[in-house]
Amino acid sequence: MFHSRLHSFSRLVISLTLAAGLIALAGGAKAQDKRQNAPGEFDFYVLSLSWSPSFCEEATERGGRPQMQCSGRPYAFVVHGLWPQYENGFPEYCQRPAPRLNRNIVSAMLDLMPAPGLIFNEWDKHGTCSGLDGRNYFETIRKARAAIKIPAEYLDLSQAKTVAPGEVEEAFIKANPGLSTAAVSVTCNRTRLSEVRICLSKDLQFRACEEIERRACRRDQVTMPPIRGG
């Protein structure tokens, strides 16, 4: 009798464990967009503009090979990427292996994205999810960047500047009619301003989004290192 009850109890525990596992799996599946990693199937773009002097100071601190964008021409905001997004989450690496990227396209993009490795990585991770071929994807990046006006005070920053993240957002909003606080956010890395991220519809119009706010800078103030050579 005892063994029979023990056996029944064991079966009950196993059943409950399996049920819990299925519920967990269902919850995970629900959290993941049903279109996950289908090229061209997404809701909007995020244009990420990196403050190059911050990147270069951090690269210097890490050591290693000198970065192309950190010598020669002085860079201010450069394009980190144009990222397809879902309302919750984002696709990535939608084609493996990624279609080969023509090196002429890479050369043509160096004025906006001054690092070949960055260009190749952005194509592999994000461009393949756009539903566009390489040439059209990077032409879309160029159009998106052309749609954004950089505030005048950040074009020729010759001295380090301490700013509040909200101050940077407001400067971009003031310089770009139609842009709202719901469509832009600032990220930081330790004490430095890292990026300004702007949400754009598929036809590159400003649009509100909640996704970028989740990774927004929570510091009261951050530093913008001066432009190298500025």
Tab-separated table of C-alpha atoms in Angstrom:
chain	number	residue	atom	x	y	z
A	1	MET	CA	0.000	0.000	0.000
A	2	PHE	CA	2.812	2.344	0.996
A	3	HIS	CA	4.672	1.691	-2.275
A	4	SER	CA	1.465	2.236	-4.242
A	5	ARG	CA	0.885	5.606	-2.598
A	6	LEU	CA	4.537	6.570	-3.110
A	7	HIS	CA	4.292	5.651	-6.766
A	8	SER	CA	1.131	7.756	-7.155
A	9	PHE	CA	2.781	10.687	-5.386
A	10	SER	CA	5.824	10.441	-7.646
A	11	ARG	CA	3.617	10.459	-10.736
A	12	LEU	CA	1.836	13.551	-9.407
A	13	VAL	CA	5.141	15.391	-8.820
A	14	ILE	CA	6.340	14.509	-12.326
A	15	SER	CA	3.045	15.685	-13.836
A	16	LEU	CA	3.184	18.982	-11.940
A	17	THR	CA	6.820	19.499	-12.959
A	18	LEU	CA	6.012	18.875	-16.620
A	19	ALA	CA	3.039	21.214	-16.421
A	20	ALA	CA	5.186	23.943	-14.872
A	21	GLY	CA	7.756	23.459	-17.616
A	22	LEU	CA	5.109	23.764	-20.302
A	23	ILE	CA	3.749	26.926	-18.708
A	24	ALA	CA	7.257	28.389	-18.576
A	25	LEU	CA	7.834	27.509	-22.214
A	26	ALA	CA	4.521	29.048	-23.179
A	27	GLY	CA	5.420	32.203	-21.273
A	28	GLY	CA	8.792	32.398	-23.023
A	29	ALA	CA	7.209	31.875	-26.407
A	30	LYS	CA	4.660	34.571	-25.677
A	31	ALA	CA	7.450	37.033	-24.783
A	32	GLN	CA	9.164	36.410	-28.104
A	33	ASP	CA	7.671	38.068	-31.169
A	34	LYS	CA	5.994	35.504	-33.436
A	35	ARG	CA	7.821	37.015	-36.423
A	36	GLN	CA	11.157	36.405	-34.737
A	37	ASN	CA	14.019	36.944	-37.193
A	38	ALA	CA	11.879	36.949	-40.357
A	39	PRO	CA	13.604	39.419	-42.753
A	40	GLY	CA	11.516	42.528	-43.391
A	41	GLU	CA	8.985	41.681	-40.671
A	42	PHE	CA	9.377	44.381	-38.009
A	43	ASP	CA	7.615	47.486	-36.698
A	44	PHE	CA	10.065	50.384	-36.807
A	45	TYR	CA	13.727	51.423	-36.904
A	46	VAL	CA	16.022	52.842	-34.252
A	47	LEU	CA	18.734	55.127	-35.594
A	48	SER	CA	21.633	55.035	-33.161
A	49	LEU	CA	24.074	57.964	-33.218
A	50	SER	CA	27.271	57.354	-31.259
A	51	TRP	CA	29.256	60.206	-29.680
A	52	SER	CA	32.617	59.290	-31.189
A	53	PRO	CA	34.842	61.039	-28.576
A	54	SER	CA	33.330	58.869	-25.816
A	55	PHE	CA	33.927	55.733	-27.855
A	56	CYS	CA	37.536	56.775	-28.502
A	57	GLU	CA	38.298	57.542	-24.849
A	58	GLU	CA	36.933	54.161	-23.830
A	59	ALA	CA	38.890	52.451	-26.615
A	60	THR	CA	42.081	54.147	-25.391
A	61	GLU	CA	41.420	52.977	-21.830
A	62	ARG	CA	40.911	49.400	-23.022
A	63	GLY	CA	44.135	49.445	-25.031
A	64	GLY	CA	44.491	47.334	-28.158
A	65	ARG	CA	44.706	48.486	-31.751
A	66	PRO	CA	44.084	52.168	-32.543
A	67	GLN	CA	40.590	52.713	-33.932
A	68	MET	CA	40.217	54.192	-37.406
A	69	GLN	CA	37.665	56.763	-36.250
A	70	CYS	CA	39.897	57.910	-33.399
A	71	SER	CA	42.671	59.395	-35.513
A	72	GLY	CA	42.764	61.777	-38.427
A	73	ARG	CA	39.440	63.426	-39.165
A	74	PRO	CA	37.624	64.768	-36.063
A	75	TYR	CA	34.300	62.963	-35.591
A	76	ALA	CA	31.346	64.099	-33.470
A	77	PHE	CA	28.176	61.992	-33.772
A	78	VAL	CA	28.639	59.026	-36.093
A	79	VAL	CA	26.127	56.376	-37.095
A	80	HIS	CA	26.308	53.245	-34.995
A	81	GLY	CA	23.446	51.591	-36.839
A	82	LEU	CA	19.871	51.503	-38.081
A	83	TRP	CA	18.141	48.702	-36.217
A	84	PRO	CA	14.839	46.995	-37.115
A	85	GLN	CA	12.703	46.692	-33.965
A	86	TYR	CA	9.545	45.015	-32.729
A	87	GLU	CA	7.278	46.837	-30.311
A	88	ASN	CA	8.881	44.473	-27.793
A	89	GLY	CA	12.338	43.188	-28.585
A	90	PHE	CA	14.143	43.060	-31.888
A	91	PRO	CA	15.270	40.646	-34.586
A	92	GLU	CA	18.935	39.912	-35.246
A	93	TYR	CA	21.073	37.812	-37.590
A	94	CYS	CA	18.106	37.055	-39.826
A	95	GLN	CA	20.197	35.339	-42.506
A	96	ARG	CA	23.059	32.997	-41.674
A	97	PRO	CA	25.414	33.313	-43.364
A	98	ALA	CA	24.615	36.901	-44.315
A	99	PRO	CA	24.713	37.744	-48.031
A	100	ARG	CA	28.149	39.038	-48.911
A	101	LEU	CA	28.503	42.808	-48.634
A	102	ASN	CA	30.126	44.594	-51.572
A	103	ARG	CA	33.286	46.407	-50.477
A	104	ASN	CA	32.345	49.425	-52.585
A	105	ILE	CA	29.336	49.860	-50.298
A	106	VAL	CA	31.634	49.716	-47.267
A	107	SER	CA	33.952	52.368	-48.717
A	108	ALA	CA	31.013	54.618	-49.551
A	109	MET	CA	29.712	54.491	-45.955
A	110	LEU	CA	32.925	55.438	-44.163
A	111	ASP	CA	31.930	59.105	-43.943
A	112	LEU	CA	29.005	58.167	-41.677
A	113	MET	CA	30.254	54.927	-40.123
A	114	PRO	CA	34.052	55.323	-39.921
A	115	ALA	CA	35.007	51.689	-39.293
A	116	PRO	CA	34.752	48.847	-41.832
A	117	GLY	CA	34.322	46.288	-39.060
A	118	LEU	CA	31.310	48.192	-37.728
A	119	ILE	CA	29.714	48.303	-41.178
A	120	PHE	CA	30.120	44.556	-41.721
A	121	ASN	CA	28.805	43.791	-38.223
A	122	GLU	CA	25.758	46.046	-38.623
A	123	TRP	CA	24.889	44.364	-41.904
A	124	ASP	CA	25.209	40.860	-40.456
A	125	LYS	CA	23.282	41.577	-37.253
A	126	HIS	CA	20.716	44.205	-38.283
A	127	GLY	CA	20.769	44.787	-42.030
A	128	THR	CA	19.797	41.205	-42.806
A	129	CYS	CA	16.592	41.783	-40.814
A	130	SER	CA	15.537	44.825	-42.861
A	131	GLY	CA	14.337	42.847	-45.870
A	132	LEU	CA	16.608	45.033	-48.057
A	133	ASP	CA	19.712	44.123	-50.001
A	134	GLY	CA	23.020	45.619	-48.908
A	135	ARG	CA	22.952	48.647	-51.184
A	136	ASN	CA	19.385	49.617	-50.289
A	137	TYR	CA	19.925	49.045	-46.584
A	138	PHE	CA	22.898	51.401	-46.427
A	139	GLU	CA	21.117	53.911	-48.660
A	140	THR	CA	18.317	53.811	-46.066
A	141	ILE	CA	20.870	54.492	-43.325
A	142	ARG	CA	22.108	57.515	-45.286
A	143	LYS	CA	18.543	58.808	-45.719
A	144	ALA	CA	17.790	58.288	-42.034
A	145	ARG	CA	20.926	60.160	-41.001
A	146	ALA	CA	20.138	62.992	-43.443
A	147	ALA	CA	16.706	63.341	-41.798
A	148	ILE	CA	18.333	64.192	-38.432
A	149	LYS	CA	19.832	67.587	-37.707
A	150	ILE	CA	22.575	67.540	-35.088
A	151	PRO	CA	22.186	70.427	-32.618
A	152	ALA	CA	24.676	73.211	-33.353
A	153	GLU	CA	26.278	73.040	-29.899
A	154	TYR	CA	27.513	69.499	-30.575
A	155	LEU	CA	29.017	70.068	-34.020
A	156	ASP	CA	32.341	71.531	-32.893
A	157	LEU	CA	32.760	70.701	-29.226
A	158	SER	CA	36.312	71.777	-28.402
A	159	GLN	CA	36.068	71.331	-24.626
A	160	ALA	CA	34.542	68.646	-22.444
A	161	LYS	CA	30.912	69.372	-21.599
A	162	THR	CA	28.855	68.148	-18.657
A	163	VAL	CA	25.215	67.644	-19.588
A	164	ALA	CA	22.031	66.081	-18.276
A	165	PRO	CA	20.665	63.347	-20.572
A	166	GLY	CA	17.378	65.255	-20.752
A	167	GLU	CA	19.253	68.345	-21.898
A	168	VAL	CA	20.675	66.435	-24.875
A	169	GLU	CA	17.222	65.087	-25.741
A	170	GLU	CA	15.762	68.587	-25.623
A	171	ALA	CA	18.520	69.908	-27.885
A	172	PHE	CA	17.697	67.252	-30.502
A	173	ILE	CA	13.960	67.945	-30.184
A	174	LYS	CA	14.534	71.666	-30.661
A	175	ALA	CA	16.701	71.061	-33.740
A	176	ASN	CA	14.275	68.546	-35.300
A	177	PRO	CA	10.648	69.697	-35.623
A	178	GLY	CA	8.274	66.778	-35.095
A	179	LEU	CA	10.638	64.870	-32.812
A	180	SER	CA	9.204	64.238	-29.333
A	181	THR	CA	10.557	62.978	-26.021
A	182	ALA	CA	8.741	59.681	-26.716
A	183	ALA	CA	10.892	59.100	-29.795
A	184	VAL	CA	14.403	59.868	-28.515
A	185	SER	CA	16.608	58.664	-25.675
A	186	VAL	CA	20.200	58.997	-24.526
A	187	THR	CA	22.424	56.155	-23.372
A	188	CYS	CA	25.584	56.398	-21.306
A	189	ASN	CA	28.530	54.236	-20.406
A	190	ARG	CA	29.815	54.843	-16.897
A	191	THR	CA	30.131	58.652	-16.744
A	192	ARG	CA	30.150	59.472	-20.458
A	193	LEU	CA	27.379	60.102	-22.941
A	194	SER	CA	27.375	57.155	-25.315
A	195	GLU	CA	24.554	57.402	-27.874
A	196	VAL	CA	21.446	59.257	-28.946
A	197	ARG	CA	18.776	56.856	-30.240
A	198	ILE	CA	15.850	57.998	-32.355
A	199	CYS	CA	12.811	55.951	-33.370
A	200	LEU	CA	11.718	56.116	-36.997
A	201	SER	CA	8.892	54.492	-38.920
A	202	LYS	CA	9.705	52.311	-41.889
A	203	ASP	CA	9.329	55.390	-44.107
A	204	LEU	CA	11.735	57.265	-41.781
A	205	GLN	CA	9.265	59.519	-40.002
A	206	PHE	CA	9.639	60.222	-36.278
A	207	ARG	CA	7.494	57.899	-34.188
A	208	ALA	CA	7.024	57.246	-30.500
A	209	CYS	CA	8.294	53.999	-28.998
A	210	GLU	CA	8.770	52.549	-25.534
A	211	GLU	CA	11.525	50.134	-26.450
A	212	ILE	CA	14.457	52.578	-26.361
A	213	GLU	CA	13.510	54.029	-22.987
A	214	ARG	CA	14.332	50.727	-21.292
A	215	ARG	CA	18.041	51.239	-21.912
A	216	ALA	CA	18.110	55.003	-21.409
A	217	CYS	CA	20.778	56.624	-19.237
A	218	ARG	CA	19.651	56.955	-15.594
A	219	ARG	CA	22.435	59.306	-14.483
A	220	ASP	CA	21.712	62.914	-13.597
A	221	GLN	CA	24.738	64.148	-15.524
A	222	VAL	CA	27.211	62.727	-18.022
A	223	THR	CA	30.330	64.014	-19.746
A	224	MET	CA	30.725	64.649	-23.453
A	225	PRO	CA	34.478	64.490	-24.184
A	226	PRO	CA	35.643	67.067	-26.755
A	227	ILE	CA	35.948	66.242	-30.427
A	228	ARG	CA	39.426	64.981	-31.211
A	229	GLY	CA	41.237	67.598	-33.240
A	230	GLY	CA	38.376	69.998	-32.492
